[in-house]
């Protein structure tokens, strides 16, 4: 088994349960504004949000366009007379309190950080990500935290990773592994810069045949066997 010295971790869907945090934040914020969140509205929000994040990963829009477009567009489509930008700010505050770890995340980090320098690589909103990492008390395990909003570039771009590598200093890319759940940002990002990749695939999605993924795991505990 190849020896690694540097481990890069995605956050949402890899260490933290974003789906649970998002669901709770949406419920709380819609209740705060006395708006009934229907199933139809929730599904449409997911569609809008997914497309905006895809455009962001492809470099077509910036982070502010995502967060200050999605609820504005949603409310316009459903004829809701509410300030989508103010709603977004309150939603981000609620999301920042989503302190939900995925199974085995803390145990794995506790073991790994004693042997490896660990780093966070995330495309999330900076204030929200720092709040959730601190709230779950896993920020202590990382040498550094790289949030796309602070950098000005995002996964999977080479510019994003080049910034991270420069900050890490003297990094050996041949001994670096990225761990994440997103094929389009984490795995593709690793491929773009020539580092090994570990796809965290808890839902057993079919492996794409056009991507050269180094490792695939279905449980974070499997990382210990790889390392």
Tab-separated table of C-alpha atoms in Angstrom:
chain	number	residue	atom	x	y	z
A	1	UNK	CA	0.000	0.000	0.000
A	2	UNK	CA	1.265	3.437	-0.937
A	3	UNK	CA	2.462	5.618	1.921
A	4	UNK	CA	0.857	9.036	2.318
A	5	UNK	CA	2.034	12.026	4.305
A	6	UNK	CA	-0.725	14.566	3.647
A	7	UNK	CA	-4.494	14.055	3.826
A	8	UNK	CA	-7.019	16.521	2.399
A	9	UNK	CA	-10.601	16.218	3.631
A	10	UNK	CA	-13.776	17.571	2.128
A	11	UNK	CA	-16.355	18.651	4.734
A	12	UNK	CA	-19.972	18.400	3.573
A	13	UNK	CA	-21.073	14.852	2.940
A	14	UNK	CA	-17.685	13.531	4.029
A	15	UNK	CA	-17.232	14.592	7.656
A	16	UNK	CA	-20.349	16.629	8.364
A	17	UNK	CA	-23.946	15.678	7.590
A	18	UNK	CA	-24.895	18.551	5.310
A	19	UNK	CA	-28.261	17.092	4.335
A	20	UNK	CA	-29.415	17.039	7.941
A	21	UNK	CA	-28.043	20.525	8.598
A	22	UNK	CA	-29.674	21.881	5.442
A	23	UNK	CA	-33.041	20.314	6.221
A	24	UNK	CA	-33.088	21.730	9.740
A	25	UNK	CA	-31.928	25.167	8.592
A	26	UNK	CA	-34.600	25.349	5.894
A	27	UNK	CA	-37.346	24.327	8.318
A	28	UNK	CA	-36.234	26.836	10.947
A	29	UNK	CA	-35.834	29.731	8.518
A	30	UNK	CA	-39.135	29.182	6.735
A	31	UNK	CA	-40.853	29.005	10.126
A	32	UNK	CA	-39.171	32.243	11.175
A	33	UNK	CA	-40.650	33.976	8.122
A	34	UNK	CA	-44.043	32.287	8.559
A	35	UNK	CA	-43.801	30.705	5.114
A	36	UNK	CA	-45.123	27.200	4.562
A	37	UNK	CA	-42.388	25.084	2.979
A	38	UNK	CA	-44.322	22.763	0.680
A	39	UNK	CA	-42.852	19.631	-0.866
A	40	UNK	CA	-43.104	21.249	-4.295
A	41	UNK	CA	-41.238	24.319	-3.089
A	42	UNK	CA	-38.570	22.215	-1.410
A	43	UNK	CA	-37.994	20.179	-4.569
A	44	UNK	CA	-37.754	23.317	-6.674
A	45	UNK	CA	-35.244	24.813	-4.251
A	46	UNK	CA	-33.095	21.692	-4.571
A	47	UNK	CA	-33.179	22.010	-8.372
A	48	UNK	CA	-32.230	25.688	-8.327
A	49	UNK	CA	-29.507	25.165	-5.746
A	50	UNK	CA	-28.005	22.146	-7.514
A	51	UNK	CA	-27.757	23.989	-10.826
A	52	UNK	CA	-26.184	27.053	-9.212
A	53	UNK	CA	-23.540	24.948	-7.455
A	54	UNK	CA	-22.811	23.146	-10.718
A	55	UNK	CA	-22.309	26.492	-12.453
A	56	UNK	CA	-20.039	27.558	-9.591
A	57	UNK	CA	-17.864	24.441	-9.863
A	58	UNK	CA	-17.571	25.087	-13.600
A	59	UNK	CA	-16.414	28.648	-12.960
A	60	UNK	CA	-19.476	30.267	-14.536
A	61	UNK	CA	-20.628	32.163	-11.438
A	62	UNK	CA	-19.171	33.201	-8.089
A	63	UNK	CA	-20.244	32.196	-4.585
A	64	UNK	CA	-22.284	35.348	-3.973
A	65	UNK	CA	-24.366	34.623	-7.049
A	66	UNK	CA	-25.324	31.262	-5.574
A	67	UNK	CA	-26.367	32.440	-2.161
A	68	UNK	CA	-28.034	35.650	-3.252
A	69	UNK	CA	-29.909	34.127	-6.189
A	70	UNK	CA	-31.469	30.874	-4.989
A	71	UNK	CA	-34.119	32.189	-2.599
A	72	UNK	CA	-34.774	35.300	-4.690
A	73	UNK	CA	-35.532	33.065	-7.678
A	74	UNK	CA	-37.548	30.621	-5.578
A	75	UNK	CA	-39.750	33.328	-4.100
A	76	UNK	CA	-40.298	34.922	-7.504
A	77	UNK	CA	-41.411	31.616	-9.009
A	78	UNK	CA	-43.849	30.918	-6.173
A	79	UNK	CA	-45.166	34.471	-5.917
A	80	UNK	CA	-43.862	35.004	-2.387
A	81	UNK	CA	-43.384	38.649	-1.414
A	82	UNK	CA	-40.310	38.280	0.750
A	83	UNK	CA	-36.718	39.527	0.700
A	84	UNK	CA	-34.725	36.564	-0.604
A	85	UNK	CA	-31.386	38.131	0.326
A	86	UNK	CA	-32.373	38.736	3.955
A	87	UNK	CA	-33.806	35.223	4.023
A	88	UNK	CA	-30.464	33.854	2.796
A	89	UNK	CA	-28.596	35.617	5.589
A	90	UNK	CA	-30.876	34.081	8.210
A	91	UNK	CA	-30.633	30.696	6.511
A	92	UNK	CA	-26.825	30.825	6.647
A	93	UNK	CA	-26.974	31.619	10.359
A	94	UNK	CA	-29.227	28.608	10.912
A	95	UNK	CA	-27.055	26.405	8.703
A	96	UNK	CA	-23.991	27.431	10.686
A	97	UNK	CA	-25.570	25.776	13.726
A	98	UNK	CA	-25.879	22.432	11.945
A	99	UNK	CA	-23.459	20.549	14.150
A	100	UNK	CA	-24.029	17.061	12.768
A	101	UNK	CA	-21.119	14.666	12.276
A	102	UNK	CA	-21.304	11.709	9.934
A	103	UNK	CA	-20.734	8.226	11.414
A	104	UNK	CA	-17.174	7.573	12.620
A	105	UNK	CA	-15.912	11.004	11.527
A	106	UNK	CA	-14.583	12.044	14.927
A	107	UNK	CA	-13.010	8.667	15.682
A	108	UNK	CA	-11.223	8.598	12.337
A	109	UNK	CA	-9.906	12.144	12.693
A	110	UNK	CA	-8.763	11.448	16.251
A	111	UNK	CA	-6.676	8.532	15.036
A	112	UNK	CA	-5.358	10.085	11.839
A	113	UNK	CA	-4.297	13.480	13.141
A	114	UNK	CA	-1.814	11.803	15.462
A	115	UNK	CA	0.021	10.411	12.422
A	116	UNK	CA	-0.683	12.776	9.518
A	117	UNK	CA	-1.076	16.497	8.877
A	118	UNK	CA	-4.754	16.923	7.982
A	119	UNK	CA	-6.270	19.728	5.913
A	120	UNK	CA	-9.803	20.839	5.071
A	121	UNK	CA	-10.637	21.587	1.433
A	122	UNK	CA	-14.190	22.884	1.045
A	123	UNK	CA	-16.353	24.898	-1.323
A	124	UNK	CA	-18.756	25.944	1.425
A	125	UNK	CA	-19.572	29.442	2.671
A	126	UNK	CA	-16.707	30.546	4.912
A	127	UNK	CA	-18.625	31.764	7.974
A	128	UNK	CA	-20.883	28.725	7.913
A	129	UNK	CA	-18.081	26.197	7.522
A	130	UNK	CA	-15.956	27.620	10.315
A	131	UNK	CA	-18.983	27.692	12.611
A	132	UNK	CA	-19.844	24.052	11.920
A	133	UNK	CA	-16.256	22.828	12.217
A	134	UNK	CA	-15.891	24.628	15.531
A	135	UNK	CA	-19.341	23.587	16.755
A	136	UNK	CA	-18.561	19.923	16.156
A	137	UNK	CA	-15.100	20.428	17.687
A	138	UNK	CA	-13.271	18.844	14.776
A	139	UNK	CA	-11.460	22.034	13.764
A	140	UNK	CA	-8.759	21.078	16.278
A	141	UNK	CA	-7.622	18.180	14.109
A	142	UNK	CA	-6.606	20.257	11.092
A	143	UNK	CA	-3.361	22.027	10.282
A	144	UNK	CA	-5.229	24.445	8.037
A	145	UNK	CA	-8.693	25.028	6.602
A	146	UNK	CA	-9.073	26.119	2.977
A	147	UNK	CA	-12.476	27.566	2.066
A	148	UNK	CA	-13.082	28.513	-1.553
A	149	UNK	CA	-14.808	31.759	-0.594
A	150	UNK	CA	-11.622	32.958	1.123
A	151	UNK	CA	-9.369	31.861	-1.729
A	152	UNK	CA	-11.278	33.182	-4.727
A	153	UNK	CA	-11.172	29.837	-6.534
A	154	UNK	CA	-13.099	26.629	-5.987
A	155	UNK	CA	-12.720	22.886	-6.315
A	156	UNK	CA	-12.119	21.316	-8.816
A	157	UNK	CA	-9.990	24.098	-10.336
A	158	UNK	CA	-6.221	23.818	-10.380
A	159	UNK	CA	-5.992	27.375	-9.049
A	160	UNK	CA	-7.792	26.364	-5.859
A	161	UNK	CA	-5.444	23.479	-5.167
A	162	UNK	CA	-2.348	25.415	-6.187
A	163	UNK	CA	-3.228	27.965	-3.504
A	164	UNK	CA	-3.639	25.204	-0.916
A	165	UNK	CA	-0.365	23.524	-1.863
A	166	UNK	CA	1.519	26.816	-1.672
A	167	UNK	CA	0.218	27.400	1.847
A	168	UNK	CA	1.081	23.850	2.904
A	169	UNK	CA	4.743	24.344	1.874
A	170	UNK	CA	7.098	21.607	0.730
A	171	UNK	CA	4.200	19.273	0.028
A	172	UNK	CA	4.927	16.135	-1.972
A	173	UNK	CA	1.962	15.625	-4.302
A	174	UNK	CA	2.900	11.993	-4.817
A	175	UNK	CA	2.287	11.448	-1.106
A	176	UNK	CA	-0.979	13.386	-0.928
A	177	UNK	CA	-4.497	11.932	-0.814
A	178	UNK	CA	-7.828	13.760	-1.089
A	179	UNK	CA	-10.901	12.220	0.555
A	180	UNK	CA	-14.363	13.386	-0.457
A	181	UNK	CA	-17.865	12.401	-1.502
A	182	UNK	CA	-18.215	14.608	-4.574
A	183	UNK	CA	-17.085	13.221	-7.912
A	184	UNK	CA	-17.311	16.612	-9.591
A	185	UNK	CA	-15.371	18.682	-7.051
A	186	UNK	CA	-13.290	16.404	-4.805
A	187	UNK	CA	-12.362	13.521	-7.083
A	188	UNK	CA	-12.161	15.553	-10.278
A	189	UNK	CA	-10.158	18.172	-8.406
A	190	UNK	CA	-7.662	15.572	-7.257
A	191	UNK	CA	-7.366	14.194	-10.774
A	192	UNK	CA	-6.851	17.702	-12.161
A	193	UNK	CA	-3.773	18.258	-9.995
A	194	UNK	CA	-2.400	14.731	-10.140
A	195	UNK	CA	-2.927	13.544	-6.573
A	196	UNK	CA	-4.474	10.269	-5.448
A	197	UNK	CA	-8.181	10.259	-4.703
A	198	UNK	CA	-10.430	8.451	-2.247
A	199	UNK	CA	-14.120	8.585	-3.079
A	200	UNK	CA	-16.326	8.300	-0.002
A	201	UNK	CA	-19.394	6.597	-1.451
A	202	UNK	CA	-21.701	5.646	1.450
A	203	UNK	CA	-24.743	5.209	-0.792
A	204	UNK	CA	-22.966	2.756	-3.100
A	205	UNK	CA	-23.492	4.799	-6.250
A	206	UNK	CA	-22.260	3.078	-9.388
A	207	UNK	CA	-18.644	3.908	-10.135
A	208	UNK	CA	-18.177	6.092	-13.235
A	209	UNK	CA	-16.057	4.307	-15.819
A	210	UNK	CA	-14.522	7.487	-17.196
A	211	UNK	CA	-12.792	8.530	-13.947
A	212	UNK	CA	-9.553	7.069	-12.646
A	213	UNK	CA	-10.416	6.916	-8.932
A	214	UNK	CA	-7.598	5.591	-6.746
A	215	UNK	CA	-9.736	4.230	-3.901
A	216	UNK	CA	-13.432	3.863	-3.116
A	217	UNK	CA	-14.748	3.469	0.429
A	218	UNK	CA	-18.295	3.115	1.743
A	219	UNK	CA	-17.519	3.755	5.405
A	220	UNK	CA	-15.018	6.208	6.849
A	221	UNK	CA	-13.558	3.420	8.978
A	222	UNK	CA	-12.189	1.872	5.783
A	223	UNK	CA	-9.692	4.742	5.611
A	224	UNK	CA	-7.661	3.124	8.360
A	225	UNK	CA	-7.162	0.051	6.200
A	226	UNK	CA	-5.918	2.192	3.311
A	227	UNK	CA	-3.474	4.151	5.414
